[in-house]
Short mmCIF file of C-alpha atoms in Angstrom, two decimals:
data_model
loop_
_atom_site.label_atom_id
_atom_site.label_comp_id
_atom_site.label_asym_id
_atom_site.label_seq_id
_atom_site.Cartn_x
_atom_site.Cartn_y
_atom_site.Cartn_z
CA MET V 14 25.01 -6.81 -6.40
CA ARG V 15 21.96 -9.07 -6.20
CA ILE V 16 18.76 -7.32 -5.20
CA PHE V 17 15.77 -9.56 -4.03
CA ASN V 18 13.68 -7.79 -3.14
CA LEU V 19 -11.73 -7.94 -0.12
CA LEU V 20 -26.18 -10.56 1.16
CA PRO V 21 -28.23 -7.86 2.15
CA LEU V 22 -26.83 -5.08 1.00
CA ILE V 23 -27.34 -2.78 4.38
CA ALA V 24 -25.70 0.56 4.06
CA LEU V 25 -24.40 3.56 6.04
CA SER V 26 -25.85 6.53 5.63
CA CYS V 27 -23.55 9.35 4.41
CA ALA V 28 -23.36 13.04 2.67
CA ALA V 29 -23.23 11.12 -0.69
CA CYS V 30 -26.69 9.50 -0.12
CA SER V 31 -28.41 12.68 0.06
CA GLN V 32 -27.27 13.88 -3.09
CA GLY V 33 -28.93 10.08 -4.74
CA ASN V 34 -25.97 8.79 -6.05
CA GLU V 35 -26.28 6.04 -7.59
CA GLY V 36 -24.22 2.94 -5.57
CA ALA V 37 -23.03 5.33 -2.96
CA ALA V 38 -24.21 4.34 0.43
CA ALA V 39 -28.03 4.93 1.18
CA SER V 40 -30.14 6.47 4.40
CA GLY V 41 -31.38 4.58 6.66
CA PRO V 42 -30.71 2.78 9.94
CA THR V 43 -27.37 0.49 9.23
CA GLU V 44 -24.36 -1.10 10.36
CA TYR V 45 -22.10 -1.74 7.57
CA ALA V 46 -21.36 0.58 4.42
CA THR V 47 -21.76 0.17 0.46
CA GLN V 48 -20.40 1.74 -1.83
CA THR V 49 -20.01 0.46 -5.51
CA GLN V 50 -19.76 3.34 -7.52
CA ALA V 51 -19.05 6.41 -7.40
CA PRO V 52 -18.71 10.10 -9.33
CA THR V 53 -15.09 11.55 -10.71
CA PRO V 54 -13.79 14.01 -8.40
CA ASP V 55 -11.54 16.71 -9.61
CA TYR V 56 -8.17 14.86 -9.77
CA LYS V 57 -6.43 17.34 -10.97
CA ALA V 58 -6.96 20.01 -8.10
CA LEU V 59 -6.62 16.86 -5.77
CA MET V 60 -3.42 15.96 -6.84
CA ALA V 61 -2.44 19.48 -6.19
CA GLU V 62 -2.70 19.71 -3.06
CA PRO V 63 0.14 19.74 -0.64
CA ARG V 64 2.05 16.28 0.32
CA LEU V 65 2.15 15.32 4.12
CA GLY V 66 5.83 14.81 4.95
CA ASP V 67 8.45 14.56 2.16
CA GLY V 68 7.87 10.62 1.39
CA SER V 69 11.61 10.22 1.29
CA TRP V 70 13.28 6.86 2.28
CA VAL V 71 16.43 7.64 4.52
CA ARG V 72 19.77 5.85 3.75
CA ARG V 73 22.33 5.36 5.88
CA ASP V 74 25.43 4.45 4.25
CA GLY V 75 27.67 1.60 5.35
CA SER V 76 31.74 2.08 5.13
CA PRO V 77 34.95 0.14 4.86
CA PRO V 78 36.57 -2.32 6.07
CA LEU V 79 34.72 -5.60 6.05
CA PRO V 80 35.08 -7.49 9.28
CA SER V 81 36.46 -11.06 9.43
CA ASN V 82 33.04 -12.35 10.08
CA ALA V 83 30.80 -10.00 7.90
CA MET V 84 29.45 -13.04 6.05
CA GLU V 85 27.98 -14.16 9.45
CA ILE V 86 27.25 -10.62 10.74
CA GLY V 87 25.09 -9.83 7.44
CA GLN V 88 23.24 -13.18 7.78
CA ALA V 89 22.07 -12.56 11.34
CA TRP V 90 20.52 -9.24 10.21
CA TYR V 91 19.21 -10.32 7.38
CA ASP V 92 17.63 -13.18 9.26
CA ARG V 93 16.12 -10.82 11.93
CA LEU V 94 14.63 -8.21 9.46
CA GLU V 95 13.47 -11.56 7.57
CA ALA V 96 11.81 -12.47 10.91
CA ARG V 97 10.18 -9.10 11.54
CA ASN V 98 8.87 -9.24 7.68
CA ALA V 99 10.60 -6.34 7.55
CA LEU V 100 12.96 -7.10 4.65
CA LEU V 101 12.26 -5.56 1.58
CA GLY V 102 15.42 -5.88 -0.24
CA ALA V 103 19.37 -7.03 0.51
CA GLY V 104 22.38 -6.42 -1.58
CA PHE V 105 25.23 -8.88 -1.53
CA GLY V 106 29.20 -7.97 -2.04
CA GLY V 107 31.60 -9.82 -4.40
CA LYS V 108 30.14 -11.78 -7.97
CA GLY V 109 28.08 -13.86 -6.79
CA PRO V 110 25.11 -14.94 -4.27
CA ASP V 111 27.98 -16.01 -1.68
CA GLY V 112 29.24 -12.86 -0.72
CA PRO V 113 28.80 -10.91 2.51
CA VAL V 114 25.31 -9.12 2.89
CA ASN V 115 26.47 -5.10 2.43
CA MET V 116 22.78 -3.57 1.78
CA LEU V 117 19.66 -3.83 3.94
CA ASP V 118 16.57 -2.69 2.62
CA THR V 119 14.09 -2.38 5.67
CA GLY V 120 10.32 -2.13 6.33
CA MET V 121 10.90 0.43 9.06
CA THR V 122 11.66 4.26 9.35
CA GLU V 123 14.99 4.66 10.88
CA ALA V 124 13.02 5.70 14.22
CA GLU V 125 11.49 2.38 14.18
CA PHE V 126 14.58 0.54 13.49
CA LEU V 127 16.90 2.74 16.18
CA ALA V 128 14.33 1.27 18.64
CA TRP V 129 14.30 -2.01 17.72
CA VAL V 130 18.20 -2.01 17.36
CA ASP V 131 18.43 -0.25 21.20
CA ASP V 132 15.21 -2.79 22.83
CA ASN V 133 17.33 -6.01 21.86
CA ASP V 134 20.92 -4.14 23.04
CA TRP V 135 22.33 -4.95 19.71
CA THR V 136 25.13 -2.72 17.54
CA ILE V 137 24.53 -1.66 13.96
CA PRO V 138 27.14 -2.93 11.90
CA GLN V 139 29.16 -0.23 10.51
CA HIS V 140 30.03 -2.24 6.90
CA ILE V 141 26.04 -2.54 5.47
CA THR V 142 24.26 -0.16 4.46
CA PHE V 143 20.36 0.38 5.12
CA SER V 144 17.43 2.32 3.87
CA PHE V 145 14.47 3.02 5.91
CA VAL V 146 10.63 3.64 4.80
CA PRO V 147 9.11 7.07 4.76
CA PRO V 148 6.69 7.61 7.85
CA MET V 149 3.02 7.24 7.42
CA ASN V 150 1.25 10.17 7.95
CA LEU V 151 -2.36 9.11 8.44
CA PRO V 152 -4.10 5.90 10.29
CA ALA V 153 -5.08 2.71 8.39
CA VAL V 154 -9.01 3.81 8.91
CA SER V 155 -9.81 7.35 9.66
CA ASP V 156 -12.34 7.69 12.34
CA ALA V 157 -15.10 8.72 9.99
CA ALA V 158 -14.99 5.40 8.15
CA ASP V 159 -14.01 2.70 10.63
CA GLY V 160 -17.65 2.55 11.67
CA GLY V 161 -19.10 1.44 8.29
CA ILE V 162 -16.14 -1.69 7.68
CA ARG V 163 -16.15 -5.11 9.34
CA ILE V 164 -12.36 -5.30 8.69
CA TRP V 165 -9.47 -3.45 7.00
CA PRO V 166 -8.07 -5.99 4.12
CA ALA V 167 -4.54 -4.47 4.39
CA SER V 168 -1.18 -5.83 5.10
CA THR V 169 0.96 -4.81 8.05
CA ALA V 170 4.04 -4.77 6.34
CA ARG V 171 5.68 -2.04 4.44
CA THR V 172 5.92 -2.62 0.55
CA GLY V 173 8.95 -3.37 -1.63
CA ALA V 174 9.81 -3.70 -4.65
CA GLN V 175 6.90 -4.67 -6.58
CA ASN V 176 6.02 -5.67 -10.74
CA GLU V 177 4.85 -2.77 -12.76
CA ALA V 178 2.48 -4.00 -15.48
CA LEU V 179 -0.32 -1.76 -15.93
CA LEU V 180 -3.45 -3.86 -14.54
CA SER V 181 -6.99 -2.97 -14.60
CA GLY V 182 -9.69 -3.44 -12.47
CA ARG V 183 -12.12 -2.71 -9.48
CA VAL V 184 -12.71 -2.55 -5.77
CA GLU V 185 -16.20 -2.24 -4.30
CA LEU V 186 -17.22 -1.36 -0.67
CA ARG V 187 -20.52 -3.86 0.12
CA ASP V 188 -21.78 -4.95 3.41
CA GLY V 189 -18.62 -3.29 5.17
CA CYS V 190 -16.77 -6.12 2.71
CA PHE V 191 -13.83 -4.98 0.09
CA TYR V 192 -13.99 -6.85 -2.92
CA GLY V 193 -11.85 -6.39 -6.17
CA SER V 194 -11.39 -8.16 -9.81
CA GLU V 195 -9.12 -8.14 -12.50
CA GLY V 196 -10.85 -6.22 -15.41
CA PHE V 197 -14.41 -4.57 -15.28
CA GLY V 198 -16.63 -7.70 -14.23
CA THR V 199 -18.23 -7.42 -10.78
CA PRO V 200 -15.75 -7.84 -8.52
CA ASP V 201 -16.15 -11.06 -6.57
CA LYS V 202 -12.44 -11.95 -4.93
CA LEU V 203 -11.79 -10.36 -1.62
CA ALA V 204 -9.76 -7.45 -2.32
CA PHE V 205 -6.31 -7.02 -0.02
CA PHE V 206 -3.96 -3.78 0.00
CA HIS V 207 -0.71 -2.51 0.81
CA GLY V 208 -0.34 -1.48 4.27
CA GLU V 209 0.38 2.34 2.87
CA ILE V 210 -3.16 2.72 1.57
CA GLY V 211 -5.86 3.76 3.97
CA LEU V 212 -9.45 4.32 4.26
CA ASP V 213 -11.40 7.69 4.55
CA ILE V 214 -14.20 9.87 3.49
CA ASP V 215 -13.96 12.74 1.41
CA ASP V 216 -16.23 15.80 1.99
CA GLU V 217 -18.95 14.54 -0.50
CA GLY V 218 -19.56 11.43 1.73
CA TYR V 219 -17.64 8.67 -0.69
CA TYR V 220 -15.23 6.47 0.84
CA ILE V 221 -12.00 6.71 -0.57
CA LEU V 222 -8.44 5.11 -0.70
CA ARG V 223 -5.48 7.48 0.95
CA ASP V 224 -1.58 7.13 0.31
CA ARG V 225 -1.01 7.17 4.12
CA VAL V 226 2.34 8.41 3.45
CA SER V 227 1.62 11.47 1.02
CA GLY V 228 -1.88 11.89 2.18
CA HIS V 229 -3.39 12.22 -1.35
CA VAL V 230 -6.58 10.46 -2.61
CA ARG V 231 -5.85 7.63 -4.84
CA ALA V 232 -9.65 6.59 -5.76
CA ARG V 233 -13.19 6.45 -4.38
CA LEU V 234 -14.43 3.16 -3.82
CA GLY V 235 -16.31 1.88 -7.32
CA GLU V 236 -13.97 3.51 -9.27
CA ASP V 237 -12.64 1.74 -12.27
CA MET V 238 -8.91 1.60 -11.34
CA HIS V 239 -5.04 0.77 -12.46
CA TRP V 240 -2.90 -0.79 -10.37
CA GLY V 241 0.96 -1.84 -11.09
CA GLY V 242 1.56 -5.57 -10.70
CA PRO V 243 0.96 -8.75 -10.30
CA PRO V 244 0.82 -7.07 -6.94
CA SER V 245 2.20 -8.84 -3.79
CA ALA V 246 1.86 -8.11 -0.38
CA TYR V 247 2.42 -10.00 3.35
CA ILE V 248 -0.70 -11.38 4.66
CA ASP V 249 -0.51 -11.93 8.47
CA PRO V 250 -2.13 -15.56 9.16
CA GLU V 251 -4.79 -14.01 11.66
CA LEU V 252 -5.61 -11.25 9.72
CA GLU V 253 -6.69 -13.81 6.68
CA LYS V 254 -8.60 -15.68 9.26
CA GLU V 255 -10.45 -13.03 10.44
CA ILE V 256 -11.27 -11.43 7.09
CA GLN V 257 -11.96 -15.21 5.74
CA GLU V 258 -14.25 -15.11 8.81
CA GLN V 259 -15.85 -11.78 7.98
CA CYS V 260 -16.71 -11.55 4.60
CA GLY V 261 -15.74 -15.26 3.19
CA PRO V 262 -15.27 -17.54 2.60
CA GLY V 263 -13.49 -16.45 -1.04
CA GLU V 264 -10.46 -15.63 -2.88
CA ILE V 265 -7.95 -13.22 -1.58
CA LEU V 266 -6.99 -10.84 -4.29
CA VAL V 267 -4.35 -8.39 -3.74
CA VAL V 268 -5.03 -5.29 -5.70
CA GLY V 269 -1.63 -3.54 -4.03
CA SER V 270 -1.81 -0.09 -4.17
CA PRO V 271 -4.98 1.00 -6.60
CA GLU V 272 -5.34 4.29 -8.11
CA SER V 273 -8.61 5.27 -10.36
CA ARG V 274 -8.34 5.12 -13.81
CA GLU V 275 -9.68 8.75 -14.04
CA ARG V 276 -6.42 9.79 -12.20
CA PHE V 277 -4.19 8.25 -13.74
CA TYR V 278 -5.24 9.74 -17.04
CA ALA V 279 -5.16 13.19 -15.64
CA GLN V 280 -1.92 12.43 -14.38
CA TYR V 281 -0.47 11.20 -18.01
CA PRO V 282 -3.21 12.50 -20.45
CA HIS V 283 -1.51 11.26 -23.41
CA THR V 284 -2.71 7.52 -22.08
CA ARG V 285 -6.48 8.70 -22.43
CA ASP V 286 -5.46 9.91 -26.47
CA PRO V 287 -2.63 8.53 -27.95
CA ASN V 288 -3.03 11.98 -30.66
CA VAL V 289 -1.65 13.98 -27.24
CA LEU V 290 1.90 13.84 -27.05
CA PRO V 291 3.19 13.60 -23.17
CA SER V 292 4.81 17.01 -21.50
CA PRO V 293 8.91 16.97 -21.67
CA PRO V 294 10.68 16.19 -18.54
CA SER V 295 10.99 18.60 -16.20
CA GLU V 296 14.31 19.91 -15.95
#
């Protein structure tokens, strides 16, 4: 089976300003926010907070026999999902690439998929295994954070399999725009996130990145970060045009699903200190 798989800095007032935190948004009459530095919160406590939902993918197993027109049916469903930007992966029967589609990973929840099928009066093929992404439980941008940004630069499609090399960099918010860099120099490219990443403001007034599926805090903007990569993401042409108009011109850097470096260390303390052995696997 084959598997395929982002001037003058006028800042938004916030709770952090009253604490005098350098790099966080400053008080005063404002339009858009700036946050280029942030202190590290207690990630151990944040990671212990309960998840929103179970975050599980759903699998709908196919069953034999293959219909005589399995090749035609599989290609039709492959093309439908690809046209919707909802094809995350595909598997093929047989020994080579010319076998019929027998598995499709979709960038939709099961409920979204069934509604889509019903709207188009299609019949789901029984011989193909379908998988569905977990629902997202948070909006892309919270009401609290919405007024401080010009545009939210995140994919409108769900995320499939990604490269997993551990990359380092930073993401900052400056005058309502998001800038990223690989390495720890001044972010100078237009940052772009995976669709599962959302923006919020925490209890101390800092802009944070949240996982929209689990609800967990992944980073405060301005922290040193890690992400898997090189990441990829679908960038809607109209959204790209709007990002460039609002915050560019400039090169777009896909940062995917960034995580604070300190959060990463809280999860894997042996990566900070090579003399600390990793915890044994849980049973």
